[in-house]
CSV table of C-alpha atoms in Angstrom, one decimal:
chain,number,residue,atom,x,y,z
A,1,ARG,CA,-174.5,122.5,90.6
A,2,SER,CA,-173.7,125.9,92.4
A,3,GLY,CA,-174.4,127.4,95.9
A,4,THR,CA,-174.3,131.1,97.2
A,5,GLY,CA,-174.6,131.8,100.6
A,6,LYS,CA,-172.9,134.9,102.9
A,7,ARG,CA,-169.8,132.5,104.3
A,8,ALA,CA,-169.0,129.1,102.3
A,9,THR,CA,-166.1,126.7,104.9
A,10,PHE,CA,-164.1,124.3,103.1
A,11,ASP,CA,-163.1,121.6,105.4
A,12,ALA,CA,-159.9,119.3,103.0
A,13,ARG,CA,-160.3,116.3,105.0
A,14,THR,CA,-164.3,115.7,104.7
A,15,GLU,CA,-164.0,117.2,101.4
A,16,THR,CA,-167.1,119.4,102.1
A,17,VAL,CA,-168.0,122.5,102.0
A,18,THR,CA,-170.4,124.5,104.2
A,19,LEU,CA,-173.1,127.7,103.5
A,20,GLU,CA,-174.4,129.4,106.0
A,21,GLY,CA,-176.0,132.6,105.5
A,22,ASP,CA,-179.2,132.6,103.4
A,23,PRO,CA,-177.6,129.4,101.6
A,24,GLU,CA,-179.0,128.4,98.0
A,25,VAL,CA,-178.2,125.7,95.8
A,26,ARG,CA,-179.6,125.8,92.6
A,27,GLU,CA,-178.9,123.1,89.5
A,28,GLY,CA,-180.6,123.3,86.7
A,29,LYS,CA,-184.0,124.9,87.7
A,30,ASN,CA,-184.5,123.0,90.9
A,31,SER,CA,-182.7,125.0,94.5
A,32,ILE,CA,-183.0,124.4,97.6
A,33,ARG,CA,-183.1,126.4,100.9
A,34,GLY,CA,-182.4,125.9,104.4
A,35,GLU,CA,-180.4,127.5,107.5
A,36,VAL,CA,-177.0,125.2,106.3
A,37,ILE,CA,-176.2,123.4,103.4
A,38,ILE,CA,-173.4,121.3,103.5
A,39,LEU,CA,-172.4,119.5,100.0
A,40,TYR,CA,-170.5,116.5,100.1
A,41,LEU,CA,-168.3,117.2,96.8
A,42,LYS,CA,-167.1,113.4,97.0
A,43,ASP,CA,-170.5,111.5,97.1
A,44,GLY,CA,-172.2,114.8,94.8
A,45,LYS,CA,-175.2,114.5,97.5
A,46,SER,CA,-175.9,118.0,99.8
A,47,GLU,CA,-177.7,118.3,103.0
A,48,VAL,CA,-180.1,121.3,104.5
A,49,ARG,CA,-180.6,122.0,107.4
A,50,GLY,CA,-183.5,124.5,108.7
A,51,GLY,CA,-184.0,125.8,112.4
A,52,ALA,CA,-185.7,129.0,114.1
A,53,LYS,CA,-184.1,131.2,111.4
A,54,GLN,CA,-184.9,129.7,108.4
A,55,ARG,CA,-187.0,126.8,107.2
A,56,VAL,CA,-186.1,124.4,104.1
A,57,GLU,CA,-187.4,124.9,101.0
A,58,ALA,CA,-187.2,122.7,97.8
A,59,ILE,CA,-187.8,123.7,94.7
A,60,PHE,CA,-187.7,121.0,92.2
A,61,LEU,CA,-189.3,120.8,88.1
A,62,ALA,CA,-189.9,117.5,86.8
A,63,PRO,CA,-188.9,117.7,83.3
A,64,LYS,CA,-191.9,116.6,80.5
A,65,ALA,CA,-191.3,113.4,80.2
A,66,ILE,CA,-189.2,110.8,82.0
A,67,PRO,CA,-187.9,107.4,79.9
A,68,GLY,CA,-189.6,104.6,80.7
A,69,LEU,CA,-193.0,106.4,82.3
A,70,GLU,CA,-194.8,106.8,79.8
A,71,LYS,CA,-198.0,106.1,79.7
A,72,LYS,CA,-199.0,103.1,78.5
A,73,PRO,CA,-202.6,102.3,76.3
């Protein structure tokens, strides 16, 4: 997972990175954008906030086959 933005702020106390200014986070072919993205490094989670300038946009590509979800005859 990687993220970009015009400004990144690391908070050592909360182990978070806040991306601002056209932030985007990518993981493989999946991506998410918003006005502000907060990455929770310890938990491996992200929070995306939209606003007047930038709505939240997410693109998730599903794998062709997910183990355990195959159609059964």
